[in-house]
mmCIF file of C-alpha atoms and ligand atoms in Angstrom:
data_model
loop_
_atom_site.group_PDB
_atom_site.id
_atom_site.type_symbol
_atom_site.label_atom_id
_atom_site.label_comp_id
_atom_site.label_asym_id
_atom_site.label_seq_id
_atom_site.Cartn_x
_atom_site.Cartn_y
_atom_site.Cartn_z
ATOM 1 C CA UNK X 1 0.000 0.000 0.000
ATOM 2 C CA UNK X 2 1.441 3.515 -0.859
ATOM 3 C CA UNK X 3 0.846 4.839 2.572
ATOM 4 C CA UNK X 4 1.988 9.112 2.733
ATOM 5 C CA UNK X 5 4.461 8.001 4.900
ATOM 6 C CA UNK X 6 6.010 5.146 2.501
ATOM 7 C CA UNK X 7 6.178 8.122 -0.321
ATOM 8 C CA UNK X 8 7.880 10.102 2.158
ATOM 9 C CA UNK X 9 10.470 7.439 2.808
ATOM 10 C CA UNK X 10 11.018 6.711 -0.683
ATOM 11 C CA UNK X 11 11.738 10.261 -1.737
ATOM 12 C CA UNK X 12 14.107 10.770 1.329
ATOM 13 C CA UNK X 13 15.659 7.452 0.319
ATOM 14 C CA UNK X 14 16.479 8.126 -3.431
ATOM 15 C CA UNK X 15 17.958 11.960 -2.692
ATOM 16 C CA UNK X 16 19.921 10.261 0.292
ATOM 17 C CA UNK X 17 21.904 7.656 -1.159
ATOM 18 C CA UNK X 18 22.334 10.001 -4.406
ATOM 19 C CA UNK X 19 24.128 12.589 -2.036
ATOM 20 C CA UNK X 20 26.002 10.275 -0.020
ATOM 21 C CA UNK X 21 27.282 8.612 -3.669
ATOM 22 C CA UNK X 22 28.546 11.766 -4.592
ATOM 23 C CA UNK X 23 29.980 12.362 -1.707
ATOM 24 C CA UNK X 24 32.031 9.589 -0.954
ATOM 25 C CA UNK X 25 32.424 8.058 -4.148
ATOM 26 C CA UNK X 26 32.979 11.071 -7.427
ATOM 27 C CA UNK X 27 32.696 8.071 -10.073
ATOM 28 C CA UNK X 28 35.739 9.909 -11.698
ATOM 29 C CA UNK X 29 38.465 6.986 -13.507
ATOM 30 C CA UNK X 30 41.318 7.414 -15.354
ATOM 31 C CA UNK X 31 39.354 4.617 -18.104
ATOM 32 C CA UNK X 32 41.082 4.646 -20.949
ATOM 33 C CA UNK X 33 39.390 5.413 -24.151
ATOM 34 C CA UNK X 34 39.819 2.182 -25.865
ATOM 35 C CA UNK X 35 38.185 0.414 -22.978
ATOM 36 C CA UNK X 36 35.282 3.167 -22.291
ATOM 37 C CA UNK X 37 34.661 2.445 -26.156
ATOM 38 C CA UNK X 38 34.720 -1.000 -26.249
ATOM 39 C CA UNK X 39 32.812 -1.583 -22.917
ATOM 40 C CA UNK X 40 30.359 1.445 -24.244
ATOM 41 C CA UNK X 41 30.104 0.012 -27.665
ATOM 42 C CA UNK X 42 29.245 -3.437 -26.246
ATOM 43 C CA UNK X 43 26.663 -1.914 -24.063
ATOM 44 C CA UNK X 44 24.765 -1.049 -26.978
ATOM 45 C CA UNK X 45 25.535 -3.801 -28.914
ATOM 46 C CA UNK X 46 23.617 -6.063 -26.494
ATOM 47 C CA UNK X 47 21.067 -3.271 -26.322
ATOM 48 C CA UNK X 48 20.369 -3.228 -29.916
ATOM 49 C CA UNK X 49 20.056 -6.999 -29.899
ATOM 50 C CA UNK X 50 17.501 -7.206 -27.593
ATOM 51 C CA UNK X 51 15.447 -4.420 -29.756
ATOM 52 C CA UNK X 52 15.642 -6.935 -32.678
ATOM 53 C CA UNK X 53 15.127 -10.342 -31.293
ATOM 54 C CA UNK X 54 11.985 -8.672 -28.814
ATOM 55 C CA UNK X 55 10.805 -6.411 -32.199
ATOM 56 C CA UNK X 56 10.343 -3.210 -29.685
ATOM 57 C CA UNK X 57 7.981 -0.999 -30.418
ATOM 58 C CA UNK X 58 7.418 2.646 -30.549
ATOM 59 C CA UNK X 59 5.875 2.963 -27.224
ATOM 60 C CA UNK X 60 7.998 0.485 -25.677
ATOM 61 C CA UNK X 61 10.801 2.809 -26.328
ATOM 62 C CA UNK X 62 8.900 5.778 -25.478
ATOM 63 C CA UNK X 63 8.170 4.296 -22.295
ATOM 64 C CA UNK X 64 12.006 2.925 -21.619
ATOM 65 C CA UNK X 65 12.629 6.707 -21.815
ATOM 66 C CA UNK X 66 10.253 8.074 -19.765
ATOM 67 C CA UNK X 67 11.449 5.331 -17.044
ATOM 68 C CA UNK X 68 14.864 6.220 -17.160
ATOM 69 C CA UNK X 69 13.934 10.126 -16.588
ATOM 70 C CA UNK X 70 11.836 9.225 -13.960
ATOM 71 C CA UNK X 71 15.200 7.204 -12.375
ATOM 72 C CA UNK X 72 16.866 10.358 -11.708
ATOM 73 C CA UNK X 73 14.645 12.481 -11.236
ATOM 74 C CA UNK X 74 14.041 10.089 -7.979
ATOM 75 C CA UNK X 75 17.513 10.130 -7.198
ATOM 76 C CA UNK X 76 17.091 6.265 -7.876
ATOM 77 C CA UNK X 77 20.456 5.392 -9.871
ATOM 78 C CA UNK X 78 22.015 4.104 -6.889
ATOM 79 C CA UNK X 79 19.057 2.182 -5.515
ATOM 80 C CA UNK X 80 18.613 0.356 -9.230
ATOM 81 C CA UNK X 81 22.288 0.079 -10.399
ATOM 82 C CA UNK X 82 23.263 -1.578 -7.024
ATOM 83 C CA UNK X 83 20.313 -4.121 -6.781
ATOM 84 C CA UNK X 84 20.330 -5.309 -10.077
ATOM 85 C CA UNK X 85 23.757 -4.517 -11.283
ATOM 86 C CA UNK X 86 26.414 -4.738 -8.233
ATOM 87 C CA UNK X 87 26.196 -8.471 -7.765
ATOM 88 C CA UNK X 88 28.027 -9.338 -10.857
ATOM 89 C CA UNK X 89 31.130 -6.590 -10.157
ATOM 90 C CA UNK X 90 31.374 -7.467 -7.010
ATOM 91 C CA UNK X 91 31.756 -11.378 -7.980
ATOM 92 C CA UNK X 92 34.325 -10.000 -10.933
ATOM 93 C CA UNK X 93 35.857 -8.039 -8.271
ATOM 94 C CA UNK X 94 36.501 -10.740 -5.367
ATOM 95 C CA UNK X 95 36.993 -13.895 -7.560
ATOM 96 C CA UNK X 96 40.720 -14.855 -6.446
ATOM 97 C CA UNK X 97 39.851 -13.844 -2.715
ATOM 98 C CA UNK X 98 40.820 -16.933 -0.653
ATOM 99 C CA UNK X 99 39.444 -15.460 3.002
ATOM 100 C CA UNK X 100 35.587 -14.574 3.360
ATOM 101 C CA UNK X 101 32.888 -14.075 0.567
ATOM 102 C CA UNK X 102 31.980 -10.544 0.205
ATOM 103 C CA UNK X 103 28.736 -9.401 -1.479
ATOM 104 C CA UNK X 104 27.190 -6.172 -2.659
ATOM 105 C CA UNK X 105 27.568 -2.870 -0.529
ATOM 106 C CA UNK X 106 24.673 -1.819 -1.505
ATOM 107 C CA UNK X 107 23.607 2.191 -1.746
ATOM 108 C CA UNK X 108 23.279 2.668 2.587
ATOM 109 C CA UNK X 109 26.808 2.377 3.811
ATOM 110 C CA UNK X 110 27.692 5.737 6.043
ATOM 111 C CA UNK X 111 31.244 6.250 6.512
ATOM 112 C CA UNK X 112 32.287 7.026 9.716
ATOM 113 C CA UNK X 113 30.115 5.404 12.342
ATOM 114 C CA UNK X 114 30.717 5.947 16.197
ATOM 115 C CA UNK X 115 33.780 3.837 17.173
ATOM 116 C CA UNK X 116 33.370 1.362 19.680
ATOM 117 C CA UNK X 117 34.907 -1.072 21.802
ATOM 118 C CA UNK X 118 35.108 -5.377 21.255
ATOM 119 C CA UNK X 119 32.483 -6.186 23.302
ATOM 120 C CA UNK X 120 29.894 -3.138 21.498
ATOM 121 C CA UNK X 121 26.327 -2.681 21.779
ATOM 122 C CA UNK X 122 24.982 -0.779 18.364
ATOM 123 C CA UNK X 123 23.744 2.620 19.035
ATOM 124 C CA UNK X 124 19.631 2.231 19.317
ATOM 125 C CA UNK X 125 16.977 3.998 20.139
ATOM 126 C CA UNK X 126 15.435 3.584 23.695
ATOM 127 C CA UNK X 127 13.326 0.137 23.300
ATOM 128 C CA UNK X 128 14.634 -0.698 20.266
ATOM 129 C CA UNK X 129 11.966 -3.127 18.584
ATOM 130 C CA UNK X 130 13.253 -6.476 16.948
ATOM 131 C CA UNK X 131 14.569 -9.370 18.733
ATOM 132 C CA UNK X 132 17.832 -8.815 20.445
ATOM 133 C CA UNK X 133 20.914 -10.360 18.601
ATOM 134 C CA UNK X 134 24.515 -11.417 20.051
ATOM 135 C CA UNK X 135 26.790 -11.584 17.404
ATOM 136 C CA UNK X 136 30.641 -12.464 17.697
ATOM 137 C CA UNK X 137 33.353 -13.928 16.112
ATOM 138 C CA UNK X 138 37.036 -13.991 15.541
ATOM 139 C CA UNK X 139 38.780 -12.076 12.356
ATOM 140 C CA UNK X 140 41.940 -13.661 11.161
ATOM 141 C CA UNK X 141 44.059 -14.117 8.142
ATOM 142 C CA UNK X 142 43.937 -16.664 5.649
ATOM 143 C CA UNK X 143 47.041 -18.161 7.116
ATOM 144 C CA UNK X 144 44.964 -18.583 10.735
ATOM 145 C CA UNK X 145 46.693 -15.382 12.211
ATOM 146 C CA UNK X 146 44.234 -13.452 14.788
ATOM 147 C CA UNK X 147 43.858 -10.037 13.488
ATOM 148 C CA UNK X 148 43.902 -8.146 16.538
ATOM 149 C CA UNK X 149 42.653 -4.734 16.319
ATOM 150 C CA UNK X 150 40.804 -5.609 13.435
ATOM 151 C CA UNK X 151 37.667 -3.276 12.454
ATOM 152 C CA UNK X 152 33.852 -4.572 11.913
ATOM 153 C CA UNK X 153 32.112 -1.598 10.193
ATOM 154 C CA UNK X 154 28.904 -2.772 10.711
ATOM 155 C CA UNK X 155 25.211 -1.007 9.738
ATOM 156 C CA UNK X 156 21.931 -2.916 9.258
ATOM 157 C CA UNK X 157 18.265 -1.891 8.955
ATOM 158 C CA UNK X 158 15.408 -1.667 11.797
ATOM 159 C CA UNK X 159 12.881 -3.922 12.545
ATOM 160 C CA UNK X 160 10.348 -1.962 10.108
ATOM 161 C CA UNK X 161 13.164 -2.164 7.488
ATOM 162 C CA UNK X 162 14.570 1.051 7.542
ATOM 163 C CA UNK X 163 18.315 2.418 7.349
ATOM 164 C CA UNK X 164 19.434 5.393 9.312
ATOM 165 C CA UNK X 165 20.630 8.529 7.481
ATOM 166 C CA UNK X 166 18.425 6.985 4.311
ATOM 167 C CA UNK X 167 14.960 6.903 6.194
ATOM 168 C CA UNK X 168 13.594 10.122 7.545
ATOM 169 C CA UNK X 169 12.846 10.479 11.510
ATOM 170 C CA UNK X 170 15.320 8.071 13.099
ATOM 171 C CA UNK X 171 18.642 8.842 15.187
ATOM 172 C CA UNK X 172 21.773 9.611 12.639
ATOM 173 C CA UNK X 173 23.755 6.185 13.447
ATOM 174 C CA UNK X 174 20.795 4.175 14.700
ATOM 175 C CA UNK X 175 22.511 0.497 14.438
ATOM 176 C CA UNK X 176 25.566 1.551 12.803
ATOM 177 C CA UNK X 177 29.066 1.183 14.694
ATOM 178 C CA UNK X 178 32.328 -0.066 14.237
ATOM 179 C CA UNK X 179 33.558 -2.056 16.150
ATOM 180 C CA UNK X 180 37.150 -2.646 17.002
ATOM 181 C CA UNK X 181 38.381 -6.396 17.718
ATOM 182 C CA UNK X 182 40.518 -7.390 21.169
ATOM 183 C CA UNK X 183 43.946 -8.337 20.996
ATOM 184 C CA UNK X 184 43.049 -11.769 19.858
ATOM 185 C CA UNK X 185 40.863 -10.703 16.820
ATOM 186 C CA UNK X 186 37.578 -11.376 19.055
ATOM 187 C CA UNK X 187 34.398 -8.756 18.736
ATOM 188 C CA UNK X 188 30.652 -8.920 20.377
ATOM 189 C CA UNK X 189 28.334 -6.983 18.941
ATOM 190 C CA UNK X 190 25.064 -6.428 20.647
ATOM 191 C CA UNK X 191 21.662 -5.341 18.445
ATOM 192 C CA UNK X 192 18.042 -6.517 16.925
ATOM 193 C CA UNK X 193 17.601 -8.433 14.137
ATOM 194 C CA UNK X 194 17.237 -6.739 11.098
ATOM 195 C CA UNK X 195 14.148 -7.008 9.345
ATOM 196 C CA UNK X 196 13.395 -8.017 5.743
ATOM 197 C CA UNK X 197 13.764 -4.773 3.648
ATOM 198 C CA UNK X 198 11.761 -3.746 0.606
ATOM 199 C CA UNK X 199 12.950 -1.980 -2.165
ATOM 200 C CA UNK X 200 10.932 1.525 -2.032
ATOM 201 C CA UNK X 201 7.763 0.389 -4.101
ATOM 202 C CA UNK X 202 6.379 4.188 -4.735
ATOM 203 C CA UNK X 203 9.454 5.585 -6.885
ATOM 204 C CA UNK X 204 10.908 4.407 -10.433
ATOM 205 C CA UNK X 205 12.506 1.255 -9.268
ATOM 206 C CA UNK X 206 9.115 0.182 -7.780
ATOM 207 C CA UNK X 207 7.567 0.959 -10.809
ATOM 208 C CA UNK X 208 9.671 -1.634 -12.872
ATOM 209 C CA UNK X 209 9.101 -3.964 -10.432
ATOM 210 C CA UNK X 210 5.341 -3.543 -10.464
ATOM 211 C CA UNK X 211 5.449 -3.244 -14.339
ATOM 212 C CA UNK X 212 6.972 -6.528 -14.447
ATOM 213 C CA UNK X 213 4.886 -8.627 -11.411
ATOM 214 C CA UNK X 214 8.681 -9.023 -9.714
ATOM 215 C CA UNK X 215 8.795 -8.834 -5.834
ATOM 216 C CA UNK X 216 10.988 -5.804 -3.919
ATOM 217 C CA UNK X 217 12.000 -7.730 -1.578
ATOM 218 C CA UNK X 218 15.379 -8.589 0.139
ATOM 219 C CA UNK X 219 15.822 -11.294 3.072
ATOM 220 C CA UNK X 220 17.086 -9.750 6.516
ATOM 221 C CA UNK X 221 20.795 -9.094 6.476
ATOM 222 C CA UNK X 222 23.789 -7.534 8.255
ATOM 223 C CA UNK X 223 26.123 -5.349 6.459
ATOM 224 C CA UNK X 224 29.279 -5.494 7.326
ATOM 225 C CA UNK X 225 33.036 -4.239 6.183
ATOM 226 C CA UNK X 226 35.720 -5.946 7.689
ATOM 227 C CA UNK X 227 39.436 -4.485 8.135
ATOM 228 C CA UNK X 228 42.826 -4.597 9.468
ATOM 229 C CA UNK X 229 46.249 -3.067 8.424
ATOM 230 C CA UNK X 230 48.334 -4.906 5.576
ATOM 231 C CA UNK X 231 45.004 -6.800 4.701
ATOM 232 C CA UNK X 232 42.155 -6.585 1.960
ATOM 233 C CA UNK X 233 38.918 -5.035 3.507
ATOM 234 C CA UNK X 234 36.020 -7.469 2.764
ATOM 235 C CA UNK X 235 32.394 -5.790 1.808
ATOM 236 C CA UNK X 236 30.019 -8.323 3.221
ATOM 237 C CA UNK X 237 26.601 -9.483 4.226
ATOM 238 C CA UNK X 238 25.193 -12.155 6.512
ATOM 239 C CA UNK X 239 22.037 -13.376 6.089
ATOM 240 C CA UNK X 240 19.145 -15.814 8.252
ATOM 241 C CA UNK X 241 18.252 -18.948 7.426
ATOM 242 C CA UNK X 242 14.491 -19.589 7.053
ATOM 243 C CA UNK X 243 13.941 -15.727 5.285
ATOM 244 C CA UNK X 244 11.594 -16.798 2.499
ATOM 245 C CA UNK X 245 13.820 -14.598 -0.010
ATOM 246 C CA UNK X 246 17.107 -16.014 1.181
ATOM 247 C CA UNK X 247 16.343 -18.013 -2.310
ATOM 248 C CA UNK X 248 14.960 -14.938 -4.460
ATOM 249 C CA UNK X 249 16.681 -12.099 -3.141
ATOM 250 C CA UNK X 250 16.205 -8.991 -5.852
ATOM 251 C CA UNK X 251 19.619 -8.422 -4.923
ATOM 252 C CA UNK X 252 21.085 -11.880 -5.548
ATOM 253 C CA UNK X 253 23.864 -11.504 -3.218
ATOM 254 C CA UNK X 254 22.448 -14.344 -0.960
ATOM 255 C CA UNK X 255 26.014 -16.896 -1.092
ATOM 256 C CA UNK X 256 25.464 -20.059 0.880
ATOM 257 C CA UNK X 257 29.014 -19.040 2.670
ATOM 258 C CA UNK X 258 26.854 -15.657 4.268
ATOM 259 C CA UNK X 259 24.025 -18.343 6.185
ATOM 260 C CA UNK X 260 24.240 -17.473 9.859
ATOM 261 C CA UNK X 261 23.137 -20.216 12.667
ATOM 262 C CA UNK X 262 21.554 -18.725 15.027
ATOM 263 C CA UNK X 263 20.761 -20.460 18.195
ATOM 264 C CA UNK X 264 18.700 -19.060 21.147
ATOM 265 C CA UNK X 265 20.620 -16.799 23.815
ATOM 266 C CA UNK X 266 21.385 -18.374 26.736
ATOM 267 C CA UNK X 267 19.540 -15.700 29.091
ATOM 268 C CA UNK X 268 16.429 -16.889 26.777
ATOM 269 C CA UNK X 269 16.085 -13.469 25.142
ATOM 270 C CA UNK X 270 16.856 -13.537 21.893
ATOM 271 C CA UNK X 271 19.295 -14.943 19.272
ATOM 272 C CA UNK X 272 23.155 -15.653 19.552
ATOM 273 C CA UNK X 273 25.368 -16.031 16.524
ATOM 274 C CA UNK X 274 29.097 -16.634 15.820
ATOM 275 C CA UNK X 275 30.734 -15.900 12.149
ATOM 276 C CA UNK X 276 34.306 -15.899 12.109
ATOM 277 C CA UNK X 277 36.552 -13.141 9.045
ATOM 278 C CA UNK X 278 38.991 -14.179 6.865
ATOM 279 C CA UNK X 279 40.969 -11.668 5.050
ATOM 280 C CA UNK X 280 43.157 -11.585 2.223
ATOM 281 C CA UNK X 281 46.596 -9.803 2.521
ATOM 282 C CA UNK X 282 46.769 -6.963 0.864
HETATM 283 C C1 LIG G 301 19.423 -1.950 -1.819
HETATM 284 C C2 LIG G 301 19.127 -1.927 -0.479
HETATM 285 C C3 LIG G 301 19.809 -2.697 0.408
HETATM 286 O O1 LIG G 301 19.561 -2.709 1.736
HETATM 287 C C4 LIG G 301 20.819 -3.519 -0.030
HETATM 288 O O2 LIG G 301 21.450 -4.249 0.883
HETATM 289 C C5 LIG G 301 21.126 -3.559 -1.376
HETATM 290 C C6 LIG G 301 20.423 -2.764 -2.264
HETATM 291 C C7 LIG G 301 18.675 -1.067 -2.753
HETATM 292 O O3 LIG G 301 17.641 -0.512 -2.349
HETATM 293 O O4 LIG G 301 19.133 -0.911 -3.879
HETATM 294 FE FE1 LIG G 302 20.840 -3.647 2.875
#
């Protein structure tokens, strides 16, 4: 249902994550122009083929262009490019890693979270809703050193599925933090389970989905990136089993590797998990 307060979100969401793109990340390479050509040129190759072997129409590609206004004029680029696009660099990208999997970053990472100690709670708001999560682990190297002093940048949505700093109304690093590992590589982090999170359904991205009877949905997940000097930082995610799109994520950046196993806390409240890091010398 497009609620007021859903078309509120997704406006805040798409001029968000377009500011905090250009921002931290200008886009600017030093491509060279064979390579901009030849990737450009195949672009279009592939886009022309599709034209012929689908016959498009007129209208169709009337309305392709009225779609891909409507994109940024939502501030939707990074939204669309990293849910149906990132997957595949980010697979080109880590192929000869040995240590962890990584998967997409997605557009709602926020540099420069509140630092915090190895045994963290996330910063929340008073009552937090969700059910309360323990997760720890160890980070070493892919040679079985402990990485102490390691860093767990972590960030993950609400229980209603909503990021800080990309959703208006909650506190700037609600459940964002990182968290720096003990001498032995060792971290706790303290929060609520994320909840599933739906693409925003009332801007261009939605309408795509909609126009094509797809689902918005991706299962719950912790994001995470993982760090220590002389080694590779790893862009993760994490993921729960049973999430009925842990096997159609819109995102596809579910990896079998990224299941957590989450057993109940001891004190009865809650979940505890463990996930160990493995990272790739520099
Ligand atoms: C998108 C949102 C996410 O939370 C994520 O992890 C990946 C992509 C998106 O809206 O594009
Ligand atoms: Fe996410």
């Amino acid at each position: 249902m497009n609620t007021m307060e859903d078309k509120a979100t997704a406006a805040a969401t798409g001029a968000s994550a377009t500011e905090r793109f250009r921002t931290d990340k200008s886009g600017a390479t030093d491509t060279p122009p064979e390579r901009v050509s030849m990737l450009a040129r195949e672009v279009l190759d592939a886009v022309h083929d599709v034209i012929r072997r689908h016959q498009v129409t007129y209208p169709e590609y009337d309305a392709l262009k009225a779609w891909l206004i409507q994109v940024g004029a939502d501030g939707e680029w990074p939204l669309f490019l990293d849910v149906f696009v990132e997957h595949v660099v980010e697979e080109v990208a880590n192929a000869a890693r040995e240590g962890s999997k990584g998967t997409i970053e997605g557009p709602f990472y926020a540099p420069g979270a509140p630092r915090l100690g190895a045994d963290a709670t996330l910063p929340m708001r008073e009552g937090e809703k969700g059910t309360p999560l323990v997760f720890h682990g160890q980070v070493r190297s892919v040679d079985g050193q402990a990485l102490g002093g390691a860093t767990v940048d972590i960030w993950h949505c609400d229980d209603d599925g909503y990021y800080a700093q990309f959703a208006p109304g909650l506190p700037e690093w609600n459940l964002r933090g990182r968290i720096t590992a003990d001498g032995d590589g060792r971290f706790w982090i303290r929060t609520i389970q994320p909840a599933p999170y739906q693409i925003p359904t009332d801007g261009a991205t939605g309408a795509l989905i909609r126009a094509a009877n797809w689902h918005a949905w991706r299962p719950a997940h912790l994001h995470m990136k993982v760090s220590a000097p002389g080694y590779q930082v790893i862009t993760t995610q994490l993921y729960f089993p049973g999430d009925p799109h842990n096997d159609d994520d819109i995102a596809m950046a579910v990896k079998p590797e990224l299941m957590l196993d989450p057993r109940p806390a001891a004190d009865g409240r809650g979940a505890d998990v463990e996930y160990d890091y493995v990272l790739d010398p520099a």
